[in-house]
Short mmCIF file of C-alpha atoms in Angstrom, two decimals:
data_model
loop_
_atom_site.label_atom_id
_atom_site.label_comp_id
_atom_site.label_asym_id
_atom_site.label_seq_id
_atom_site.Cartn_x
_atom_site.Cartn_y
_atom_site.Cartn_z
CA UNK A 273 133.09 51.06 40.23
CA UNK A 274 132.57 47.72 41.92
CA UNK A 275 129.79 48.02 44.48
CA UNK A 276 129.60 45.22 47.06
CA UNK A 277 126.09 43.70 47.36
CA UNK A 278 126.27 44.33 51.09
CA UNK A 279 126.47 48.12 50.63
CA UNK A 280 123.41 49.73 52.25
CA UNK A 281 122.78 51.69 49.06
CA UNK A 282 123.54 48.87 46.60
CA UNK A 283 120.31 49.04 44.56
CA UNK A 284 120.36 52.83 44.26
CA UNK A 285 124.07 52.81 43.32
CA UNK A 286 123.53 50.08 40.70
CA UNK A 287 120.73 52.09 39.10
CA UNK A 288 123.01 55.14 39.14
CA UNK A 289 125.63 53.13 37.28
CA UNK A 290 123.14 52.44 34.49
CA UNK A 291 122.63 56.18 34.05
CA UNK A 292 126.36 56.92 34.11
CA UNK A 293 126.88 54.15 31.54
CA UNK A 294 124.11 55.67 29.43
CA UNK A 295 125.92 58.99 29.65
CA UNK A 296 129.22 57.39 28.63
CA UNK A 297 127.47 55.75 25.66
CA UNK A 298 126.02 59.06 24.46
CA UNK A 299 122.38 58.32 25.38
CA UNK A 300 122.04 60.55 28.44
CA UNK A 301 122.52 64.35 28.55
CA UNK A 302 124.46 66.04 31.35
CA UNK A 303 121.13 67.44 32.46
CA UNK A 304 119.87 63.85 32.56
CA UNK A 305 122.45 63.05 35.24
CA UNK A 306 121.16 65.97 37.31
CA UNK A 307 117.57 64.89 36.78
CA UNK A 308 118.44 61.38 37.92
CA UNK A 309 119.92 62.84 41.10
CA UNK A 310 116.67 64.65 41.80
CA UNK A 311 114.85 61.36 41.28
CA UNK A 312 117.16 59.61 43.74
CA UNK A 313 116.22 62.14 46.41
CA UNK A 314 112.49 61.68 45.90
CA UNK A 315 112.85 57.90 45.75
CA UNK A 316 114.65 58.10 49.09
CA UNK A 317 111.70 60.10 50.44
CA UNK A 318 109.10 57.51 49.37
CA UNK A 319 111.26 54.82 51.01
CA UNK A 320 112.73 53.35 47.78
CA UNK A 321 109.81 50.96 47.34
CA UNK A 322 106.67 50.91 45.24
CA UNK A 323 103.82 52.33 47.31
CA UNK A 324 100.21 51.15 47.18
CA UNK A 325 99.27 54.41 45.48
CA UNK A 326 101.85 53.76 42.77
CA UNK A 327 100.47 50.22 42.29
CA UNK A 328 96.98 51.63 41.71
CA UNK A 329 98.38 54.13 39.19
CA UNK A 330 100.27 51.32 37.42
CA UNK A 331 97.07 49.27 37.08
CA UNK A 332 95.18 52.30 35.75
CA UNK A 333 98.02 52.92 33.27
CA UNK A 334 97.86 49.29 32.11
CA UNK A 335 94.10 49.60 31.46
CA UNK A 336 94.55 52.88 29.56
CA UNK A 337 97.32 51.48 27.38
CA UNK A 338 95.43 48.26 26.63
CA UNK A 339 92.24 50.11 25.66
CA UNK A 340 94.05 52.75 23.56
CA UNK A 341 93.51 53.00 19.84
CA UNK A 342 97.13 53.96 19.12
CA UNK A 343 99.31 53.95 22.22
CA UNK A 344 102.81 55.42 22.09
CA UNK A 345 105.77 55.12 24.47
CA UNK A 346 107.99 58.20 24.41
CA UNK A 347 111.59 57.40 25.28
CA UNK A 348 114.41 59.76 26.29
CA UNK A 349 118.02 58.97 27.18
CA UNK A 350 117.34 58.24 30.85
CA UNK A 351 114.46 55.89 30.07
CA UNK A 352 116.48 54.08 27.40
CA UNK A 353 119.36 53.60 29.85
CA UNK A 354 117.28 52.51 32.83
CA UNK A 355 114.75 50.03 31.41
CA UNK A 356 115.21 49.28 27.68
CA UNK A 357 113.95 45.67 27.95
CA UNK A 358 110.78 46.65 29.78
CA UNK A 359 110.02 49.34 27.15
CA UNK A 360 110.28 46.73 24.42
CA UNK A 361 108.15 44.19 26.33
CA UNK A 362 105.53 46.84 27.06
CA UNK A 363 105.39 47.93 23.41
CA UNK A 364 104.87 44.32 22.36
CA UNK A 365 102.08 43.56 24.84
CA UNK A 366 100.19 46.82 24.30
CA UNK A 367 100.95 47.11 20.55
CA UNK A 368 102.41 50.54 21.29
CA UNK A 369 104.80 52.45 19.07
CA UNK A 370 108.14 53.51 20.51
CA UNK A 371 109.24 57.09 19.77
CA UNK A 372 112.48 58.78 20.80
CA UNK A 373 111.67 62.26 22.05
CA UNK A 374 114.23 64.45 23.78
CA UNK A 375 113.90 67.55 25.92
CA UNK A 376 117.48 68.61 25.14
CA UNK A 377 117.26 68.28 21.36
CA UNK A 378 120.17 66.48 19.72
CA UNK A 379 119.86 64.55 16.44
CA UNK A 380 122.96 62.51 17.16
CA UNK A 381 121.80 61.48 20.63
CA UNK A 382 118.36 60.58 19.21
CA UNK A 383 119.98 58.20 16.75
CA UNK A 384 122.18 56.63 19.47
CA UNK A 385 119.09 55.99 21.57
CA UNK A 386 117.17 54.46 18.65
CA UNK A 387 120.16 52.27 17.85
CA UNK A 388 120.50 51.07 21.46
CA UNK A 389 116.79 50.18 21.59
CA UNK A 390 117.03 48.24 18.35
CA UNK A 391 120.05 46.44 19.69
CA UNK A 392 117.96 45.53 22.77
CA UNK A 393 115.27 44.04 20.52
CA UNK A 394 112.95 46.84 19.37
CA UNK A 395 111.58 46.23 15.87
CA UNK A 396 110.70 49.83 15.06
CA UNK A 397 111.74 53.09 16.72
CA UNK A 398 110.12 56.33 15.53
CA UNK A 399 111.33 59.89 15.96
CA UNK A 400 114.52 60.01 13.92
CA UNK A 401 113.22 60.50 10.37
CA UNK A 402 112.94 64.23 9.55
CA UNK A 403 110.42 63.46 6.78
CA UNK A 404 107.97 62.29 9.46
CA UNK A 405 108.42 65.32 11.73
CA UNK A 406 105.24 67.16 12.74
CA UNK A 407 104.75 69.96 15.22
CA UNK A 408 102.55 70.22 18.27
CA UNK A 409 101.59 73.74 19.32
CA UNK A 410 102.51 75.68 22.45
CA UNK A 411 106.21 74.79 22.63
CA UNK A 412 109.34 76.46 21.33
CA UNK A 413 110.89 75.28 18.08
CA UNK A 414 112.99 72.21 18.76
CA UNK A 415 110.84 70.95 21.61
CA UNK A 416 107.62 70.65 19.64
CA UNK A 417 108.75 68.10 17.07
CA UNK A 418 107.02 64.74 17.21
CA UNK A 419 106.65 61.85 14.77
CA UNK A 420 103.67 61.80 12.39
CA UNK A 421 103.20 58.07 12.95
CA UNK A 422 103.89 58.19 16.68
CA UNK A 423 102.92 60.85 19.22
CA UNK A 424 101.25 63.06 16.58
CA UNK A 425 98.70 60.35 15.73
CA UNK A 426 98.57 58.66 19.15
CA UNK A 427 95.73 58.83 21.67
CA UNK A 428 97.35 57.44 24.84
CA UNK A 429 100.95 58.52 25.38
CA UNK A 430 103.29 57.17 28.03
CA UNK A 431 105.93 59.86 28.61
CA UNK A 432 108.11 58.76 31.53
CA UNK A 433 110.42 61.35 33.12
CA UNK A 434 108.93 64.18 31.05
CA UNK A 435 109.04 67.98 31.27
CA UNK A 436 106.04 69.98 32.54
CA UNK A 437 105.66 72.19 29.45
CA UNK A 438 105.66 69.24 27.11
CA UNK A 439 103.19 67.31 29.25
CA UNK A 440 100.85 70.33 29.13
CA UNK A 441 101.26 70.61 25.33
CA UNK A 442 100.33 66.93 24.90
CA UNK A 443 97.26 67.45 27.07
CA UNK A 444 96.20 70.47 25.01
CA UNK A 445 96.60 68.34 21.89
CA UNK A 446 93.91 66.06 23.33
CA UNK A 447 96.09 63.13 24.36
CA UNK A 448 95.66 60.95 27.43
CA UNK A 449 99.01 61.31 29.20
CA UNK A 450 100.59 58.72 31.49
CA UNK A 451 103.87 59.56 33.19
CA UNK A 452 106.42 58.29 35.69
CA UNK A 453 107.53 61.08 38.03
CA UNK A 454 108.93 60.66 41.53
CA UNK A 455 108.01 64.22 42.52
CA UNK A 456 104.26 64.32 43.16
CA UNK A 457 104.38 68.13 43.17
CA UNK A 458 105.98 68.61 39.74
CA UNK A 459 104.06 70.23 36.93
CA UNK A 460 104.31 66.99 34.97
CA UNK A 461 102.77 65.03 37.85
CA UNK A 462 100.02 67.58 38.29
CA UNK A 463 99.23 67.83 34.55
CA UNK A 464 99.22 64.17 33.50
CA UNK A 465 96.10 61.99 33.56
CA UNK A 466 97.88 59.15 35.33
CA UNK A 467 101.07 59.81 37.31
CA UNK A 468 103.02 56.83 38.55
CA UNK A 469 105.05 58.13 41.51
CA UNK A 470 107.67 55.42 41.44
CA UNK A 471 111.20 54.66 40.36
CA UNK A 472 110.91 53.70 36.70
CA UNK A 473 113.22 50.70 37.22
CA UNK A 474 110.76 49.15 39.67
CA UNK A 475 107.57 50.55 38.16
CA UNK A 476 108.13 49.62 34.52
CA UNK A 477 108.53 45.94 35.46
CA UNK A 478 105.24 46.10 37.35
CA UNK A 479 103.54 47.88 34.45
CA UNK A 480 104.59 45.07 32.13
CA UNK A 481 103.19 42.43 34.56
CA UNK A 482 99.98 44.40 35.01
CA UNK A 483 99.49 44.60 31.23
CA UNK A 484 99.99 40.84 30.96
CA UNK A 485 97.20 40.27 33.50
CA UNK A 486 94.86 43.09 32.54
CA UNK A 487 91.73 42.61 30.43
CA UNK A 488 91.11 46.18 29.19
CA UNK A 489 88.87 46.78 32.19
CA UNK A 490 87.98 50.41 32.91
CA UNK A 491 89.50 51.72 36.11
CA UNK A 492 88.17 54.72 37.96
CA UNK A 493 91.50 56.28 38.85
CA UNK A 494 91.66 59.82 40.27
CA UNK A 495 95.09 61.37 39.70
CA UNK A 496 94.58 64.31 42.09
CA UNK A 497 93.65 61.95 44.90
CA UNK A 498 96.55 59.65 44.07
CA UNK A 499 99.04 62.54 44.16
CA UNK A 500 97.69 63.75 47.51
CA UNK A 501 98.11 60.22 48.78
CA UNK A 502 101.69 60.05 47.42
CA UNK A 503 102.47 63.25 49.35
CA UNK A 504 101.01 61.75 52.52
CA UNK A 505 103.24 58.74 52.03
CA UNK A 506 106.29 61.04 51.87
CA UNK A 507 105.16 62.89 54.98
CA UNK A 508 104.58 59.64 56.90
CA UNK A 509 107.93 58.33 55.77
CA UNK A 510 109.63 61.53 57.01
CA UNK A 511 107.81 61.19 60.32
CA UNK A 512 108.92 57.57 60.68
CA UNK A 513 112.53 58.45 59.86
CA UNK A 514 112.53 61.38 62.23
CA UNK A 515 111.57 59.12 65.10
CA UNK A 516 114.33 56.64 64.19
CA UNK A 517 117.01 59.34 63.69
CA UNK B 241 121.56 77.68 27.45
CA UNK B 242 120.04 81.12 27.76
CA UNK B 243 117.53 81.12 30.61
CA UNK B 244 115.06 84.05 30.63
CA UNK B 245 114.90 85.83 34.00
CA UNK B 246 111.13 85.37 33.93
CA UNK B 247 111.44 81.56 34.02
CA UNK B 248 109.81 80.24 37.21
CA UNK B 249 112.92 78.18 37.91
CA UNK B 250 115.50 80.83 36.91
CA UNK B 251 117.60 80.77 40.09
CA UNK B 252 117.75 76.99 40.30
CA UNK B 253 118.59 76.69 36.60
CA UNK B 254 121.34 79.33 36.89
CA UNK B 255 122.91 77.44 39.78
CA UNK B 256 122.68 74.26 37.73
CA UNK B 257 124.56 76.01 34.93
CA UNK B 258 127.45 76.71 37.31
CA UNK B 259 127.73 72.99 38.05
CA UNK B 260 127.53 72.02 34.38
CA UNK B 261 130.21 74.63 33.59
CA UNK B 262 132.32 73.20 36.43
CA UNK B 263 131.91 69.77 34.86
CA UNK B 264 132.92 71.09 31.43
CA UNK B 265 136.00 72.70 33.02
CA UNK B 266 137.08 69.45 34.67
CA UNK B 267 136.29 70.46 38.26
CA UNK B 268 133.14 68.41 38.82
CA UNK B 269 132.82 64.60 38.58
CA UNK B 270 129.88 62.94 36.83
CA UNK B 271 128.81 61.79 40.28
CA UNK B 272 128.91 65.47 41.30
CA UNK B 273 126.21 66.23 38.74
CA UNK B 274 124.03 63.52 40.26
CA UNK B 275 124.71 64.79 43.76
CA UNK B 276 123.72 68.29 42.70
CA UNK B 277 120.44 66.92 41.36
CA UNK B 278 119.73 65.35 44.75
CA UNK B 279 120.46 68.71 46.34
CA UNK B 280 118.01 70.43 43.98
CA UNK B 281 115.25 68.10 45.15
CA UNK B 282 115.89 68.79 48.83
CA UNK B 283 116.21 72.53 48.21
CA UNK B 284 112.83 72.38 46.50
CA UNK B 285 111.46 70.66 49.61
CA UNK B 286 112.71 73.36 52.00
CA UNK B 287 111.15 75.98 49.71
CA UNK B 288 114.41 77.16 48.05
CA UNK B 289 115.04 79.71 50.77
CA UNK B 290 117.21 79.87 53.88
CA UNK B 291 115.15 78.74 56.85
CA UNK B 292 115.42 80.14 60.37
CA UNK B 293 116.99 76.88 61.49
CA UNK B 294 119.66 77.23 58.83
CA UNK B 295 120.34 80.82 59.95
CA UNK B 296 120.93 79.62 63.50
CA UNK B 297 123.31 76.91 62.23
CA UNK B 298 125.15 79.51 60.12
CA UNK B 299 125.66 81.74 63.17
CA UNK B 300 126.90 78.78 65.23
CA UNK B 301 129.28 77.88 62.39
CA UNK B 302 130.61 81.44 62.28
CA UNK B 303 131.34 81.35 66.02
CA UNK B 304 133.06 77.97 65.76
CA UNK B 305 135.24 79.07 62.84
CA UNK B 306 136.20 82.36 64.49
CA UNK B 307 137.15 80.69 67.77
CA UNK B 308 139.08 77.85 66.09
CA UNK B 309 142.79 77.44 66.56
CA UNK B 310 143.40 76.21 63.01
CA UNK B 311 140.24 76.23 60.91
CA UNK B 312 140.22 74.52 57.52
CA UNK B 313 137.78 74.73 54.60
CA UNK B 314 137.64 71.51 52.59
CA UNK B 315 136.71 72.11 48.96
CA UNK B 316 135.52 69.62 46.34
CA UNK B 317 134.56 70.20 42.70
CA UNK B 318 130.96 71.14 43.40
CA UNK B 319 131.92 73.65 46.10
CA UNK B 320 134.62 75.20 43.89
CA UNK B 321 132.11 75.59 41.05
CA UNK B 322 129.25 76.96 43.11
CA UNK B 323 130.85 79.52 45.43
CA UNK B 324 134.59 80.09 44.84
CA UNK B 325 134.51 83.76 45.87
CA UNK B 326 132.73 83.10 49.14
CA UNK B 327 135.25 80.34 50.01
CA UNK B 328 138.09 82.80 49.53
CA UNK B 329 136.37 85.57 51.52
CA UNK B 330 135.58 83.12 54.32
CA UNK B 331 139.18 81.88 54.46
CA UNK B 332 140.40 85.46 54.69
CA UNK B 333 138.04 86.53 57.50
CA UNK B 334 138.46 83.38 59.60
CA UNK B 335 142.16 82.87 58.75
CA UNK B 336 141.25 79.37 57.55
CA UNK B 337 143.31 77.21 55.25
CA UNK B 338 141.74 75.99 52.03
CA UNK B 339 142.29 72.32 51.15
CA UNK B 340 141.10 70.47 48.07
CA UNK B 341 139.72 67.12 49.12
CA UNK B 342 137.81 64.85 46.75
CA UNK B 343 135.53 61.90 47.34
CA UNK B 344 136.18 60.55 43.84
CA UNK B 345 139.96 60.72 43.94
CA UNK B 346 141.60 62.23 40.87
CA UNK B 347 144.99 64.02 40.98
CA UNK B 348 144.27 65.88 37.78
CA UNK B 349 140.89 67.16 38.95
CA UNK B 350 142.44 68.19 42.27
CA UNK B 351 144.95 70.35 40.44
CA UNK B 352 142.27 71.89 38.21
CA UNK B 353 140.27 72.84 41.31
CA UNK B 354 143.32 74.35 43.04
CA UNK B 355 144.13 76.29 39.88
CA UNK B 356 140.58 77.64 39.56
CA UNK B 357 140.59 78.77 43.20
CA UNK B 358 143.92 80.56 42.74
CA UNK B 359 142.56 82.20 39.63
CA UNK B 360 139.60 83.39 41.73
CA UNK B 361 141.99 84.96 44.26
CA UNK B 362 143.06 82.26 46.74
CA UNK B 363 146.62 82.79 47.98
CA UNK B 364 147.28 79.23 49.09
CA UNK B 365 145.45 76.00 48.32
CA UNK B 366 146.52 72.82 50.12
CA UNK B 367 145.90 69.20 49.17
CA UNK B 368 147.85 68.78 45.95
CA UNK B 369 151.39 68.19 47.20
CA UNK B 370 152.04 64.44 47.72
CA UNK B 371 154.90 65.27 50.09
CA UNK B 372 152.36 66.72 52.52
CA UNK B 373 149.94 63.79 52.34
CA UNK B 374 148.94 62.23 55.65
CA UNK B 375 146.33 59.58 56.40
CA UNK B 376 143.35 59.60 58.68
CA UNK B 377 142.13 56.22 59.89
CA UNK B 378 138.92 54.35 59.16
CA UNK B 379 138.68 55.03 55.44
CA UNK B 380 139.81 53.10 52.37
CA UNK B 381 143.07 54.01 50.69
CA UNK B 382 142.47 56.97 48.41
CA UNK B 383 139.76 58.53 50.53
CA UNK B 384 141.82 58.92 53.68
CA UNK B 385 144.47 61.26 52.32
CA UNK B 386 144.53 64.75 53.83
CA UNK B 387 147.12 67.52 53.93
CA UNK B 388 149.59 67.65 56.85
CA UNK B 389 149.21 71.42 57.08
CA UNK B 390 145.45 71.43 56.50
CA UNK B 391 142.83 68.97 57.70
CA UNK B 392 145.40 66.75 59.46
CA UNK B 393 146.42 69.59 61.79
CA UNK B 394 143.10 71.45 61.90
CA UNK B 395 140.66 71.58 64.79
CA UNK B 396 137.51 73.00 63.15
CA UNK B 397 136.84 71.70 59.64
CA UNK B 398 134.20 73.03 57.29
CA UNK B 399 133.41 70.19 54.85
CA UNK B 400 130.51 71.29 52.68
CA UNK B 401 128.73 68.62 50.59
CA UNK B 402 130.69 65.81 52.21
CA UNK B 403 130.29 62.04 52.34
CA UNK B 404 129.02 60.31 55.49
CA UNK B 405 131.99 57.97 55.95
CA UNK B 406 134.48 60.81 55.73
CA UNK B 407 132.49 62.98 58.10
CA UNK B 408 132.54 60.14 60.62
CA UNK B 409 136.30 59.65 60.14
CA UNK B 410 136.93 63.36 60.83
CA UNK B 411 134.81 63.15 63.98
CA UNK B 412 136.75 60.08 65.17
CA UNK B 413 139.95 62.05 64.57
CA UNK B 414 138.69 64.56 67.12
CA UNK B 415 137.75 67.39 64.78
CA UNK B 416 134.79 69.74 65.13
CA UNK B 417 132.93 69.24 61.86
CA UNK B 418 130.73 71.82 60.16
CA UNK B 419 128.90 70.85 56.98
CA UNK B 420 126.40 72.06 54.41
CA UNK B 421 123.91 69.33 53.54
CA UNK B 422 120.40 69.82 52.19
CA UNK B 423 119.27 66.38 53.37
CA UNK B 424 118.72 66.55 57.15
CA UNK B 425 118.52 62.74 57.27
CA UNK B 426 121.88 62.02 55.62
CA UNK B 427 124.67 60.40 57.59
CA UNK B 428 126.78 63.51 57.08
CA UNK B 429 124.02 65.69 58.54
CA UNK B 430 123.54 63.36 61.47
CA UNK B 431 127.26 62.99 62.19
CA UNK B 432 128.49 66.59 61.94
CA UNK B 433 128.63 68.97 64.91
CA UNK B 434 126.94 71.76 62.98
CA UNK B 435 124.86 70.98 59.89
CA UNK B 436 123.71 73.89 57.76
CA UNK B 437 120.64 72.58 55.89
CA UNK B 438 120.77 75.14 53.10
CA UNK B 439 121.79 75.61 49.48
CA UNK B 440 125.49 76.39 49.64
CA UNK B 441 125.07 79.26 47.14
CA UNK B 442 122.75 81.08 49.55
CA UNK B 443 124.26 79.83 52.80
CA UNK B 444 127.92 80.54 52.10
CA UNK B 445 127.16 84.23 51.45
CA UNK B 446 125.34 84.37 54.78
CA UNK B 447 128.18 82.57 56.55
CA UNK B 448 130.62 85.20 55.26
CA UNK B 449 128.35 88.03 56.53
CA UNK B 450 127.88 86.30 59.86
CA UNK B 451 131.66 85.96 60.29
CA UNK B 452 132.08 89.66 59.53
CA UNK B 453 129.64 90.55 62.34
CA UNK B 454 130.53 87.83 64.84
CA UNK B 455 132.74 88.42 67.90
CA UNK B 456 133.77 84.85 68.71
CA UNK B 457 130.83 84.57 71.04
CA UNK B 458 129.96 81.05 72.20
CA UNK B 459 126.68 79.76 70.83
CA UNK B 460 124.73 76.94 72.40
CA UNK B 461 123.72 75.20 69.23
CA UNK B 462 122.13 71.75 69.34
CA UNK B 463 122.54 69.92 66.02
CA UNK B 464 120.05 67.13 66.77
CA UNK B 465 117.35 69.69 67.59
CA UNK B 466 118.21 71.76 64.52
CA UNK B 467 117.94 68.72 62.24
CA UNK B 468 114.57 67.76 63.73
CA UNK B 469 113.46 71.32 63.11
CA UNK B 470 114.73 71.19 59.49
CA UNK B 471 112.63 68.05 58.98
CA UNK B 472 109.58 69.81 60.41
CA UNK B 473 110.15 72.65 57.97
CA UNK B 474 110.12 70.17 55.08
CA UNK B 475 106.96 68.53 56.39
CA UNK B 476 105.23 71.91 56.82
CA UNK B 477 106.32 72.97 53.37
CA UNK B 478 104.87 69.76 51.91
CA UNK B 479 101.63 70.37 53.79
CA UNK B 480 101.42 73.94 52.47
CA UNK B 481 102.09 72.84 48.90
CA UNK B 482 99.57 70.03 49.12
CA UNK B 483 96.85 72.50 50.06
CA UNK B 484 97.82 74.78 47.14
CA UNK B 485 98.07 71.96 44.57
#
């Protein structure tokens, strides 16, 4: 589809095309298309721009990643389709490992994602070698597999667009969890240590810049307060739109 | 996927399965999966239940359909996958025509939808015979085609899950437009005469019941007021959830 730049929803439609392309290339699951749709709705509600609360969360995430002992970036099909270059830049700056980790388990899709990331410039992508598979507790069979050299050994894990159960399992395993989630009420948002309530396409770029500037300084970020503030931003945005409508 | 009934998101996941099945059967477009995801987010925001405002809109829609001269129900892939039986019941009670009408034009998909509706019990399904194609103005080529015996001649048109441009074109053509749309701020919601802000799976059942009870009584429904009230319900729901979180 050829979207004219003048279309009022040009940016959102261009991002959607990346996901559809990812689906066509075997990276994204059908359920990933649905999940992206949910994200579109929440992005619409925050006004399709990075809020001040999200900026604070991004800076806190940069500090946590830079001061980690072994940071890991968990990548699924949607993440790999939406911001592959930023993932690779972030891994380089923070010395983080990249691990493919899927909610809808599929060996073939895992390999396609790893291949696409390598094509985009990633040196190493974990998560596709069965010899390195380890299990984290509290999840059903296929969903608990992680890589021995990646999430299993990591201390600070960035899991963008993750599921609530898996976020909780990572927390129980003692990890510091950073996530991107546009729904401030989701279980993932509520369970993570740092939730970036932003569109990953905008937010990942900012996270890379923040890591470039950051000097491992400690931030005193409060996720509960930040989520309450993200909700207020949605409510204010709804109020503003109501008065325009 | 086998979803246990105890799963906190059982109903939403079961509905999602209908859409995915519709996609697998060639009724739903990829973009339809994304659109359904957006709907899930807004349903979540209204509390995944039919609000009082939606009930009032449903009753107004029942009156409008029962007093129509030639009512038409426009069906796309998502509608056909989510509530085929209710569409057929509604057509029977209100003596409405059923017309397949797609945003993402595809002759083959049109035919698959018509076939699936006939299999579910529909006697006649319009919109697939090129000899009956007519054009409504103000839309680009493939999107303006409607059936001579259906939407073209109809006075009250139910277009659930419709696009904003097409809703506006139907209004300009002098039709009374009823829609289902979970986003009270969408152009479709704002343009239609009666917007039912509800999940179509819940709302269509209620619309059928309402038509069974209704006696063509005139209702004084105000769509602008109803949409403002739907927005308040979302804001109140967010407030309630914030205090629980």
